């Protein structure tokens, strides 16, 4: 870990620092809707004088775009993205956020103290100074995107993720995004109000926003001719294509937007078909595979995953255990542990019969059927 003192290069602006600005602009491009989510955030800030807001959803649900849009429309914010440019280490977060806070509020620290990135002590000191200086109508939001992409090897295991504070000063809020996680593995012990916004609870609004997005995309001047020619080539009417895309996308914005962009980008090559998995998604799902299996998968893991891939319905742990190959050494406890490790890529449906598991999106399921190492 590099704890050398860092010279601060000030920027005098109320917007995010220049290194984040292009990322935020790209993430929020052509943003539509999600009004209920923004309303939930604003209501929380009005109701509580401090706290945490967690936006939780599976991969590709638009969490980063929501956060980017919020940052670009609210000046009292600082921002950090854990998945961009290898910024996924705790000491880099503490260094970057400390710089932003010092520059944003004109705090008297020409250089960072040597211990600024060792733990959360210096961050808490800065937040308290800022809180003490605020009039009653001002607040600060620290927005942190993609907590699930963090590498926590340089952090003490029993501490809060990113050394985020357990006790939050007044008028300070943390707005974070992350994929689904087990509560016992949240790495976030806090004594402050906490609102969890699960994007799965906004299915109907998401569908309406997606429909509007598709219609706007297809009718844009720079897209319309290419889209019309592509639809003609596929022999499908626009309204039918829209419904098919909405049905298959589910709540997954990444799938929807990637398909539309691929139609435009790949049209000259004329290779992309409507039932084909876009190359950009293949690369994205390869990252999923690498995260699920940082080492070579075991035969038990492969067998469990094969069952999820080959099933059209959600499966219980009991069903998976019953269908395991007889040669495998594993029981329901082992299966549950493996599924817990894959939590961000697995949907869980709970009802009176217990829990049922499936992969989070059919396009990921389709990708896995073709993975060479998988040997389906």
PDB file of N, CA and C in Angstrom, residues 50-153:
ATOM      1  N   UNK A  50     -29.229  12.140   8.153  1.00  0.00           N
ATOM      2  CA  UNK A  50     -27.984  11.459   7.774  1.00  0.00           C
ATOM      3  C   UNK A  50     -28.349  10.041   7.365  1.00  0.00           C
ATOM      4  N   UNK A  51     -27.380   9.294   6.817  1.00  0.00           N
ATOM      5  CA  UNK A  51     -27.655   7.886   6.582  1.00  0.00           C
ATOM      6  C   UNK A  51     -27.075   7.310   5.310  1.00  0.00           C
ATOM      7  N   UNK A  52     -27.484   6.065   5.049  1.00  0.00           N
ATOM      8  CA  UNK A  52     -27.041   5.299   3.887  1.00  0.00           C
ATOM      9  C   UNK A  52     -28.246   4.947   3.018  1.00  0.00           C
ATOM     10  N   UNK A  53     -28.038   5.028   1.711  1.00  0.00           N
ATOM     11  CA  UNK A  53     -29.030   4.565   0.739  1.00  0.00           C
ATOM     12  C   UNK A  53     -28.330   3.566  -0.177  1.00  0.00           C
ATOM     13  N   UNK A  54     -28.836   2.341  -0.220  1.00  0.00           N
ATOM     14  CA  UNK A  54     -28.253   1.302  -1.072  1.00  0.00           C
ATOM     15  C   UNK A  54     -29.201   0.981  -2.217  1.00  0.00           C
ATOM     16  N   UNK A  55     -28.717   1.127  -3.446  1.00  0.00           N
ATOM     17  CA  UNK A  55     -29.471   0.712  -4.624  1.00  0.00           C
ATOM     18  C   UNK A  55     -28.969  -0.679  -5.006  1.00  0.00           C
ATOM     19  N   UNK A  56     -29.862  -1.658  -4.937  1.00  0.00           N
ATOM     20  CA  UNK A  56     -29.466  -3.059  -5.108  1.00  0.00           C
ATOM     21  C   UNK A  56     -30.230  -3.671  -6.271  1.00  0.00           C
ATOM     22  N   UNK A  57     -29.507  -4.370  -7.136  1.00  0.00           N
ATOM     23  CA  UNK A  57     -30.138  -5.047  -8.272  1.00  0.00           C
ATOM     24  C   UNK A  57     -29.102  -5.942  -8.944  1.00  0.00           C
ATOM     25  N   UNK A  58     -29.559  -6.926  -9.730  1.00  0.00           N
ATOM     26  CA  UNK A  58     -28.631  -7.800 -10.455  1.00  0.00           C
ATOM     27  C   UNK A  58     -27.802  -7.029 -11.473  1.00  0.00           C
ATOM     28  N   UNK A  59     -26.772  -7.658 -12.022  1.00  0.00           N
ATOM     29  CA  UNK A  59     -25.952  -7.007 -13.048  1.00  0.00           C
ATOM     30  C   UNK A  59     -26.812  -6.525 -14.220  1.00  0.00           C
ATOM     31  N   UNK A  60     -26.472  -5.346 -14.754  1.00  0.00           N
ATOM     32  CA  UNK A  60     -27.143  -4.852 -15.947  1.00  0.00           C
ATOM     33  C   UNK A  60     -28.471  -4.168 -15.719  1.00  0.00           C
ATOM     34  N   UNK A  61     -28.843  -3.929 -14.450  1.00  0.00           N
ATOM     35  CA  UNK A  61     -30.158  -3.361 -14.153  1.00  0.00           C
ATOM     36  C   UNK A  61     -30.204  -1.841 -14.229  1.00  0.00           C
ATOM     37  N   UNK A  62     -29.073  -1.200 -14.494  1.00  0.00           N
ATOM     38  CA  UNK A  62     -29.062   0.254 -14.640  1.00  0.00           C
ATOM     39  C   UNK A  62     -28.683   1.017 -13.390  1.00  0.00           C
ATOM     40  N   UNK A  63     -28.076   0.353 -12.430  1.00  0.00           N
ATOM     41  CA  UNK A  63     -27.682   1.013 -11.174  1.00  0.00           C
ATOM     42  C   UNK A  63     -26.700   2.142 -11.431  1.00  0.00           C
ATOM     43  N   UNK A  64     -25.690   1.882 -12.256  1.00  0.00           N
ATOM     44  CA  UNK A  64     -24.651   2.888 -12.526  1.00  0.00           C
ATOM     45  C   UNK A  64     -25.234   4.094 -13.257  1.00  0.00           C
ATOM     46  N   UNK A  65     -26.164   3.843 -14.170  1.00  0.00           N
ATOM     47  CA  UNK A  65     -26.783   4.952 -14.905  1.00  0.00           C
ATOM     48  C   UNK A  65     -27.615   5.825 -13.971  1.00  0.00           C
ATOM     49  N   UNK A  66     -28.343   5.204 -13.057  1.00  0.00           N
ATOM     50  CA  UNK A  66     -29.132   5.959 -12.080  1.00  0.00           C
ATOM     51  C   UNK A  66     -28.216   6.835 -11.238  1.00  0.00           C
ATOM     52  N   UNK A  67     -27.135   6.260 -10.753  1.00  0.00           N
ATOM     53  CA  UNK A  67     -26.203   7.021  -9.918  1.00  0.00           C
ATOM     54  C   UNK A  67     -25.584   8.171 -10.709  1.00  0.00           C
ATOM     55  N   UNK A  68     -25.185   7.907 -11.951  1.00  0.00           N
ATOM     56  CA  UNK A  68     -24.575   8.947 -12.782  1.00  0.00           C
ATOM     57  C   UNK A  68     -25.549  10.088 -13.034  1.00  0.00           C
ATOM     58  N   UNK A  69     -26.790   9.742 -13.348  1.00  0.00           N
ATOM     59  CA  UNK A  69     -27.797  10.776 -13.593  1.00  0.00           C
ATOM     60  C   UNK A  69     -28.018  11.621 -12.344  1.00  0.00           C
ATOM     61  N   UNK A  70     -28.030  10.984 -11.205  1.00  0.00           N
ATOM     62  CA  UNK A  70     -28.238  11.722  -9.959  1.00  0.00           C
ATOM     63  C   UNK A  70     -27.075  12.677  -9.704  1.00  0.00           C
ATOM     64  N   UNK A  71     -25.853  12.201  -9.907  1.00  0.00           N
ATOM     65  CA  UNK A  71     -24.675  13.035  -9.676  1.00  0.00           C
ATOM     66  C   UNK A  71     -24.687  14.254 -10.596  1.00  0.00           C
ATOM     67  N   UNK A  72     -25.021  14.043 -11.859  1.00  0.00           N
ATOM     68  CA  UNK A  72     -24.981  15.128 -12.840  1.00  0.00           C
ATOM     69  C   UNK A  72     -26.060  16.174 -12.619  1.00  0.00           C
ATOM     70  N   UNK A  73     -27.065  15.846 -11.808  1.00  0.00           N
ATOM     71  CA  UNK A  73     -28.152  16.794 -11.567  1.00  0.00           C
ATOM     72  C   UNK A  73     -28.185  17.300 -10.127  1.00  0.00           C
ATOM     73  N   UNK A  74     -27.176  16.940  -9.330  1.00  0.00           N
ATOM     74  CA  UNK A  74     -27.100  17.399  -7.938  1.00  0.00           C
ATOM     75  C   UNK A  74     -25.664  17.822  -7.647  1.00  0.00           C
ATOM     76  N   UNK A  75     -25.493  19.071  -7.262  1.00  0.00           N
ATOM     77  CA  UNK A  75     -24.140  19.612  -7.090  1.00  0.00           C
ATOM     78  C   UNK A  75     -23.501  19.240  -5.755  1.00  0.00           C
ATOM     79  N   UNK A  76     -24.302  18.884  -4.752  1.00  0.00           N
ATOM     80  CA  UNK A  76     -23.747  18.608  -3.424  1.00  0.00           C
ATOM     81  C   UNK A  76     -23.343  17.140  -3.294  1.00  0.00           C
ATOM     82  N   UNK A  77     -22.527  16.695  -4.246  1.00  0.00           N
ATOM     83  CA  UNK A  77     -22.140  15.295  -4.280  1.00  0.00           C
ATOM     84  C   UNK A  77     -20.658  15.148  -4.609  1.00  0.00           C
ATOM     85  N   UNK A  78     -20.074  14.067  -4.131  1.00  0.00           N
ATOM     86  CA  UNK A  78     -18.788  13.594  -4.624  1.00  0.00           C
ATOM     87  C   UNK A  78     -19.000  12.147  -5.068  1.00  0.00           C
ATOM     88  N   UNK A  79     -18.110  11.641  -5.906  1.00  0.00           N
ATOM     89  CA  UNK A  79     -18.399  10.392  -6.621  1.00  0.00           C
ATOM     90  C   UNK A  79     -17.163   9.515  -6.688  1.00  0.00           C
ATOM     91  N   UNK A  80     -17.410   8.197  -6.614  1.00  0.00           N
ATOM     92  CA  UNK A  80     -16.327   7.228  -6.813  1.00  0.00           C
ATOM     93  C   UNK A  80     -16.900   5.995  -7.499  1.00  0.00           C
ATOM     94  N   UNK A  81     -16.168   5.475  -8.466  1.00  0.00           N
ATOM     95  CA  UNK A  81     -16.592   4.287  -9.201  1.00  0.00           C
ATOM     96  C   UNK A  81     -15.555   3.191  -9.009  1.00  0.00           C
ATOM     97  N   UNK A  82     -15.977   2.082  -8.404  1.00  0.00           N
ATOM     98  CA  UNK A  82     -15.049   1.010  -8.040  1.00  0.00           C
ATOM     99  C   UNK A  82     -14.691   0.092  -9.200  1.00  0.00           C
ATOM    100  N   UNK A  83     -15.353   0.230 -10.349  1.00  0.00           N
ATOM    101  CA  UNK A  83     -15.115  -0.713 -11.437  1.00  0.00           C
ATOM    102  C   UNK A  83     -14.405  -0.095 -12.643  1.00  0.00           C
ATOM    103  N   UNK A  84     -14.004   1.149 -12.526  1.00  0.00           N
ATOM    104  CA  UNK A  84     -13.379   1.844 -13.641  1.00  0.00           C
ATOM    105  C   UNK A  84     -11.886   2.031 -13.386  1.00  0.00           C
ATOM    106  N   UNK A  85     -11.086   1.725 -14.414  1.00  0.00           N
ATOM    107  CA  UNK A  85      -9.651   2.019 -14.378  1.00  0.00           C
ATOM    108  C   UNK A  85      -8.941   1.453 -13.150  1.00  0.00           C
ATOM    109  N   UNK A  86      -9.339   0.245 -12.754  1.00  0.00           N
ATOM    110  CA  UNK A  86      -8.681  -0.447 -11.647  1.00  0.00           C
ATOM    111  C   UNK A  86      -8.698   0.389 -10.359  1.00  0.00           C
ATOM    112  N   UNK A  87      -9.813   1.059 -10.129  1.00  0.00           N
ATOM    113  CA  UNK A  87      -9.964   1.868  -8.916  1.00  0.00           C
ATOM    114  C   UNK A  87     -10.651   1.081  -7.801  1.00  0.00           C
ATOM    115  N   UNK A  88     -10.431  -0.227  -7.740  1.00  0.00           N
ATOM    116  CA  UNK A  88     -11.206  -1.076  -6.837  1.00  0.00           C
ATOM    117  C   UNK A  88     -10.468  -1.452  -5.559  1.00  0.00           C
ATOM    118  N   UNK A  89      -9.574  -0.580  -5.097  1.00  0.00           N
ATOM    119  CA  UNK A  89      -8.855  -0.836  -3.850  1.00  0.00           C
ATOM    120  C   UNK A  89      -9.224   0.234  -2.816  1.00  0.00           C
ATOM    121  N   UNK A  90      -9.261  -0.192  -1.571  1.00  0.00           N
ATOM    122  CA  UNK A  90      -9.731   0.688  -0.503  1.00  0.00           C
ATOM    123  C   UNK A  90      -8.876   1.935  -0.369  1.00  0.00           C
ATOM    124  N   UNK A  91      -7.559   1.802  -0.443  1.00  0.00           N
ATOM    125  CA  UNK A  91      -6.700   2.978  -0.253  1.00  0.00           C
ATOM    126  C   UNK A  91      -6.878   3.989  -1.398  1.00  0.00           C
ATOM    127  N   UNK A  92      -7.210   3.502  -2.601  1.00  0.00           N
ATOM    128  CA  UNK A  92      -7.457   4.420  -3.710  1.00  0.00           C
ATOM    129  C   UNK A  92      -8.763   5.196  -3.503  1.00  0.00           C
ATOM    130  N   UNK A  93      -9.774   4.508  -2.969  1.00  0.00           N
ATOM    131  CA  UNK A  93     -11.025   5.197  -2.644  1.00  0.00           C
ATOM    132  C   UNK A  93     -10.790   6.295  -1.612  1.00  0.00           C
ATOM    133  N   UNK A  94     -10.101   5.962  -0.526  1.00  0.00           N
ATOM    134  CA  UNK A  94      -9.866   6.942   0.543  1.00  0.00           C
ATOM    135  C   UNK A  94      -9.061   8.129   0.024  1.00  0.00           C
ATOM    136  N   UNK A  95      -8.081   7.860  -0.810  1.00  0.00           N
ATOM    137  CA  UNK A  95      -7.255   8.931  -1.375  1.00  0.00           C
ATOM    138  C   UNK A  95      -8.082   9.843  -2.272  1.00  0.00           C
ATOM    139  N   UNK A  96      -8.866   9.243  -3.173  1.00  0.00           N
ATOM    140  CA  UNK A  96      -9.630  10.022  -4.142  1.00  0.00           C
ATOM    141  C   UNK A  96     -10.741  10.825  -3.474  1.00  0.00           C
ATOM    142  N   UNK A  97     -11.505  10.192  -2.601  1.00  0.00           N
ATOM    143  CA  UNK A  97     -12.603  10.880  -1.932  1.00  0.00           C
ATOM    144  C   UNK A  97     -12.072  11.980  -1.018  1.00  0.00           C
ATOM    145  N   UNK A  98     -10.964  11.738  -0.346  1.00  0.00           N
ATOM    146  CA  UNK A  98     -10.373  12.782   0.506  1.00  0.00           C
ATOM    147  C   UNK A  98      -9.968  13.986  -0.336  1.00  0.00           C
ATOM    148  N   UNK A  99      -9.334  13.747  -1.467  1.00  0.00           N
ATOM    149  CA  UNK A  99      -8.991  14.841  -2.389  1.00  0.00           C
ATOM    150  C   UNK A  99     -10.235  15.634  -2.782  1.00  0.00           C
ATOM    151  N   UNK A 100     -11.285  14.921  -3.179  1.00  0.00           N
ATOM    152  CA  UNK A 100     -12.497  15.606  -3.617  1.00  0.00           C
ATOM    153  C   UNK A 100     -13.088  16.469  -2.505  1.00  0.00           C
ATOM    154  N   UNK A 101     -13.170  15.918  -1.312  1.00  0.00           N
ATOM    155  CA  UNK A 101     -13.773  16.656  -0.200  1.00  0.00           C
ATOM    156  C   UNK A 101     -12.952  17.893   0.155  1.00  0.00           C
ATOM    157  N   UNK A 102     -11.636  17.743   0.189  1.00  0.00           N
ATOM    158  CA  UNK A 102     -10.760  18.870   0.521  1.00  0.00           C
ATOM    159  C   UNK A 102     -10.909  19.983  -0.515  1.00  0.00           C
ATOM    160  N   UNK A 103     -10.920  19.601  -1.784  1.00  0.00           N
ATOM    161  CA  UNK A 103     -10.993  20.593  -2.857  1.00  0.00           C
ATOM    162  C   UNK A 103     -12.396  21.188  -2.964  1.00  0.00           C
ATOM    163  N   UNK A 104     -13.405  20.359  -2.799  1.00  0.00           N
ATOM    164  CA  UNK A 104     -14.785  20.797  -2.941  1.00  0.00           C
ATOM    165  C   UNK A 104     -15.160  21.821  -1.868  1.00  0.00           C
ATOM    166  N   UNK A 105     -14.646  21.609  -0.643  1.00  0.00           N
ATOM    167  CA  UNK A 105     -15.046  22.465   0.479  1.00  0.00           C
ATOM    168  C   UNK A 105     -13.918  23.361   0.981  1.00  0.00           C
ATOM    169  N   UNK A 106     -12.802  23.411   0.249  1.00  0.00           N
ATOM    170  CA  UNK A 106     -11.722  24.321   0.603  1.00  0.00           C
ATOM    171  C   UNK A 106     -11.114  24.055   1.962  1.00  0.00           C
ATOM    172  N   UNK A 107     -10.971  22.797   2.344  1.00  0.00           N
ATOM    173  CA  UNK A 107     -10.387  22.450   3.637  1.00  0.00           C
ATOM    174  C   UNK A 107      -8.877  22.649   3.610  1.00  0.00           C
ATOM    175  N   UNK A 108      -8.309  22.947   4.751  1.00  0.00           N
ATOM    176  CA  UNK A 108      -6.904  23.352   4.845  1.00  0.00           C
ATOM    177  C   UNK A 108      -5.987  22.136   4.965  1.00  0.00           C
ATOM    178  N   UNK A 109      -5.871  21.395   3.869  1.00  0.00           N
ATOM    179  CA  UNK A 109      -4.954  20.255   3.807  1.00  0.00           C
ATOM    180  C   UNK A 109      -4.227  20.307   2.468  1.00  0.00           C
ATOM    181  N   UNK A 110      -3.108  21.025   2.376  1.00  0.00           N
ATOM    182  CA  UNK A 110      -2.371  21.098   1.106  1.00  0.00           C
ATOM    183  C   UNK A 110      -1.836  19.750   0.653  1.00  0.00           C
ATOM    184  N   UNK A 111      -1.609  18.860   1.611  1.00  0.00           N
ATOM    185  CA  UNK A 111      -1.226  17.482   1.287  1.00  0.00           C
ATOM    186  C   UNK A 111      -2.006  16.542   2.197  1.00  0.00           C
ATOM    187  N   UNK A 112      -2.193  15.308   1.748  1.00  0.00           N
ATOM    188  CA  UNK A 112      -2.868  14.332   2.591  1.00  0.00           C
ATOM    189  C   UNK A 112      -1.920  13.842   3.680  1.00  0.00           C
ATOM    190  N   UNK A 113      -2.413  13.667   4.901  1.00  0.00           N
ATOM    191  CA  UNK A 113      -1.584  13.069   5.957  1.00  0.00           C
ATOM    192  C   UNK A 113      -1.138  11.663   5.576  1.00  0.00           C
ATOM    193  N   UNK A 114      -0.057  11.228   6.171  1.00  0.00           N
ATOM    194  CA  UNK A 114       0.487   9.912   5.842  1.00  0.00           C
ATOM    195  C   UNK A 114      -0.496   8.788   6.153  1.00  0.00           C
ATOM    196  N   UNK A 115      -1.339   8.982   7.171  1.00  0.00           N
ATOM    197  CA  UNK A 115      -2.264   7.917   7.572  1.00  0.00           C
ATOM    198  C   UNK A 115      -3.635   8.027   6.901  1.00  0.00           C
ATOM    199  N   UNK A 116      -3.768   8.885   5.896  1.00  0.00           N
ATOM    200  CA  UNK A 116      -5.083   9.161   5.304  1.00  0.00           C
ATOM    201  C   UNK A 116      -5.719   7.936   4.663  1.00  0.00           C
ATOM    202  N   UNK A 117      -4.896   7.000   4.194  1.00  0.00           N
ATOM    203  CA  UNK A 117      -5.442   5.830   3.503  1.00  0.00           C
ATOM    204  C   UNK A 117      -5.249   4.539   4.292  1.00  0.00           C
ATOM    205  N   UNK A 118      -4.870   4.649   5.553  1.00  0.00           N
ATOM    206  CA  UNK A 118      -4.653   3.445   6.360  1.00  0.00           C
ATOM    207  C   UNK A 118      -5.959   2.871   6.890  1.00  0.00           C
ATOM    208  N   UNK A 119      -6.903   3.753   7.226  1.00  0.00           N
ATOM    209  CA  UNK A 119      -8.217   3.345   7.701  1.00  0.00           C
ATOM    210  C   UNK A 119      -9.178   4.504   7.451  1.00  0.00           C
ATOM    211  N   UNK A 120     -10.343   4.458   8.067  1.00  0.00           N
ATOM    212  CA  UNK A 120     -11.324   5.492   7.808  1.00  0.00           C
ATOM    213  C   UNK A 120     -11.243   6.703   8.713  1.00  0.00           C
ATOM    214  N   UNK A 121     -10.213   6.785   9.548  1.00  0.00           N
ATOM    215  CA  UNK A 121     -10.131   7.867  10.519  1.00  0.00           C
ATOM    216  C   UNK A 121     -10.082   9.252   9.900  1.00  0.00           C
ATOM    217  N   UNK A 122      -9.241   9.432   8.876  1.00  0.00           N
ATOM    218  CA  UNK A 122      -9.120  10.753   8.262  1.00  0.00           C
ATOM    219  C   UNK A 122     -10.396  11.117   7.508  1.00  0.00           C
ATOM    220  N   UNK A 123     -11.034  10.147   6.853  1.00  0.00           N
ATOM    221  CA  UNK A 123     -12.296  10.404   6.158  1.00  0.00           C
ATOM    222  C   UNK A 123     -13.357  10.890   7.145  1.00  0.00           C
ATOM    223  N   UNK A 124     -13.448  10.241   8.287  1.00  0.00           N
ATOM    224  CA  UNK A 124     -14.430  10.658   9.296  1.00  0.00           C
ATOM    225  C   UNK A 124     -14.128  12.068   9.783  1.00  0.00           C
ATOM    226  N   UNK A 125     -12.849  12.382   9.960  1.00  0.00           N
ATOM    227  CA  UNK A 125     -12.456  13.730  10.381  1.00  0.00           C
ATOM    228  C   UNK A 125     -12.926  14.768   9.366  1.00  0.00           C
ATOM    229  N   UNK A 126     -12.697  14.497   8.073  1.00  0.00           N
ATOM    230  CA  UNK A 126     -13.139  15.422   7.031  1.00  0.00           C
ATOM    231  C   UNK A 126     -14.663  15.589   7.037  1.00  0.00           C
ATOM    232  N   UNK A 127     -15.366  14.471   7.158  1.00  0.00           N
ATOM    233  CA  UNK A 127     -16.825  14.525   7.136  1.00  0.00           C
ATOM    234  C   UNK A 127     -17.372  15.323   8.321  1.00  0.00           C
ATOM    235  N   UNK A 128     -16.740  15.169   9.478  1.00  0.00           N
ATOM    236  CA  UNK A 128     -17.198  15.912  10.652  1.00  0.00           C
ATOM    237  C   UNK A 128     -16.959  17.410  10.477  1.00  0.00           C
ATOM    238  N   UNK A 129     -15.790  17.773   9.923  1.00  0.00           N
ATOM    239  CA  UNK A 129     -15.503  19.184   9.664  1.00  0.00           C
ATOM    240  C   UNK A 129     -16.532  19.783   8.703  1.00  0.00           C
ATOM    241  N   UNK A 130     -16.839  19.031   7.654  1.00  0.00           N
ATOM    242  CA  UNK A 130     -17.811  19.509   6.667  1.00  0.00           C
ATOM    243  C   UNK A 130     -19.194  19.634   7.304  1.00  0.00           C
ATOM    244  N   UNK A 131     -19.592  18.630   8.062  1.00  0.00           N
ATOM    245  CA  UNK A 131     -20.883  18.653   8.730  1.00  0.00           C
ATOM    246  C   UNK A 131     -21.007  19.845   9.672  1.00  0.00           C
ATOM    247  N   UNK A 132     -19.955  20.104  10.428  1.00  0.00           N
ATOM    248  CA  UNK A 132     -19.984  21.213  11.389  1.00  0.00           C
ATOM    249  C   UNK A 132     -20.118  22.568  10.700  1.00  0.00           C
ATOM    250  N   UNK A 133     -19.677  22.648   9.447  1.00  0.00           N
ATOM    251  CA  UNK A 133     -19.701  23.929   8.731  1.00  0.00           C
ATOM    252  C   UNK A 133     -21.008  24.176   7.993  1.00  0.00           C
ATOM    253  N   UNK A 134     -21.858  23.143   7.897  1.00  0.00           N
ATOM    254  CA  UNK A 134     -23.061  23.250   7.076  1.00  0.00           C
ATOM    255  C   UNK A 134     -24.147  24.086   7.749  1.00  0.00           C
ATOM    256  N   UNK A 135     -24.809  24.954   6.988  1.00  0.00           N
ATOM    257  CA  UNK A 135     -26.087  25.507   7.452  1.00  0.00           C
ATOM    258  C   UNK A 135     -27.145  24.417   7.407  1.00  0.00           C
ATOM    259  N   UNK A 136     -28.306  24.683   7.973  1.00  0.00           N
ATOM    260  CA  UNK A 136     -29.326  23.648   8.119  1.00  0.00           C
ATOM    261  C   UNK A 136     -29.876  23.140   6.794  1.00  0.00           C
ATOM    262  N   UNK A 137     -29.751  23.930   5.731  1.00  0.00           N
ATOM    263  CA  UNK A 137     -30.349  23.550   4.444  1.00  0.00           C
ATOM    264  C   UNK A 137     -29.339  22.920   3.481  1.00  0.00           C
ATOM    265  N   UNK A 138     -28.168  22.550   3.952  1.00  0.00           N
ATOM    266  CA  UNK A 138     -27.144  21.993   3.073  1.00  0.00           C
ATOM    267  C   UNK A 138     -26.815  20.568   3.499  1.00  0.00           C
ATOM    268  N   UNK A 139     -26.412  19.753   2.526  1.00  0.00           N
ATOM    269  CA  UNK A 139     -26.006  18.389   2.832  1.00  0.00           C
ATOM    270  C   UNK A 139     -24.970  17.920   1.802  1.00  0.00           C
ATOM    271  N   UNK A 140     -24.344  16.807   2.097  1.00  0.00           N
ATOM    272  CA  UNK A 140     -23.359  16.195   1.204  1.00  0.00           C
ATOM    273  C   UNK A 140     -23.755  14.754   0.945  1.00  0.00           C
ATOM    274  N   UNK A 141     -23.673  14.349  -0.314  1.00  0.00           N
ATOM    275  CA  UNK A 141     -23.911  12.950  -0.687  1.00  0.00           C
ATOM    276  C   UNK A 141     -22.627  12.389  -1.280  1.00  0.00           C
ATOM    277  N   UNK A 142     -22.147  11.300  -0.697  1.00  0.00           N
ATOM    278  CA  UNK A 142     -20.998  10.581  -1.248  1.00  0.00           C
ATOM    279  C   UNK A 142     -21.541   9.383  -2.010  1.00  0.00           C
ATOM    280  N   UNK A 143     -21.424   9.422  -3.321  1.00  0.00           N
ATOM    281  CA  UNK A 143     -21.970   8.384  -4.190  1.00  0.00           C
ATOM    282  C   UNK A 143     -20.861   7.404  -4.574  1.00  0.00           C
ATOM    283  N   UNK A 144     -21.103   6.130  -4.335  1.00  0.00           N
ATOM    284  CA  UNK A 144     -20.095   5.092  -4.598  1.00  0.00           C
ATOM    285  C   UNK A 144     -20.735   4.007  -5.450  1.00  0.00           C
ATOM    286  N   UNK A 145     -20.190   3.803  -6.630  1.00  0.00           N
ATOM    287  CA  UNK A 145     -20.761   2.844  -7.575  1.00  0.00           C
ATOM    288  C   UNK A 145     -20.005   1.525  -7.541  1.00  0.00           C
ATOM    289  N   UNK A 146     -20.763   0.416  -7.591  1.00  0.00           N
ATOM    290  CA  UNK A 146     -20.225  -0.937  -7.810  1.00  0.00           C
ATOM    291  C   UNK A 146     -19.378  -1.442  -6.648  1.00  0.00           C
ATOM    292  N   UNK A 147     -19.967  -1.470  -5.458  1.00  0.00           N
ATOM    293  CA  UNK A 147     -19.242  -2.004  -4.299  1.00  0.00           C
ATOM    294  C   UNK A 147     -18.829  -3.464  -4.502  1.00  0.00           C
ATOM    295  N   UNK A 148     -19.585  -4.206  -5.292  1.00  0.00           N
ATOM    296  CA  UNK A 148     -19.297  -5.625  -5.483  1.00  0.00           C
ATOM    297  C   UNK A 148     -18.022  -5.870  -6.282  1.00  0.00           C
ATOM    298  N   UNK A 149     -17.466  -4.830  -6.913  1.00  0.00           N
ATOM    299  CA  UNK A 149     -16.239  -5.000  -7.690  1.00  0.00           C
ATOM    300  C   UNK A 149     -14.981  -4.711  -6.884  1.00  0.00           C
ATOM    301  N   UNK A 150     -15.124  -4.478  -5.597  1.00  0.00           N
ATOM    302  CA  UNK A 150     -13.971  -4.120  -4.781  1.00  0.00           C
ATOM    303  C   UNK A 150     -13.041  -5.295  -4.539  1.00  0.00           C
ATOM    304  N   UNK A 151     -11.758  -4.997  -4.486  1.00  0.00           N
ATOM    305  CA  UNK A 151     -10.743  -5.931  -4.025  1.00  0.00           C
ATOM    306  C   UNK A 151     -10.385  -5.510  -2.602  1.00  0.00           C
ATOM    307  N   UNK A 152     -10.791  -6.306  -1.632  1.00  0.00           N
ATOM    308  CA  UNK A 152     -10.651  -5.922  -0.226  1.00  0.00           C
ATOM    309  C   UNK A 152      -9.436  -6.544   0.443  1.00  0.00           C
ATOM    310  N   UNK A 153      -8.476  -6.986  -0.350  1.00  0.00           N
ATOM    311  CA  UNK A 153      -7.305  -7.655   0.220  1.00  0.00           C
ATOM    312  C   UNK A 153      -6.429  -6.723   1.046  1.00  0.00           C
TER     313      UNK A 153
END
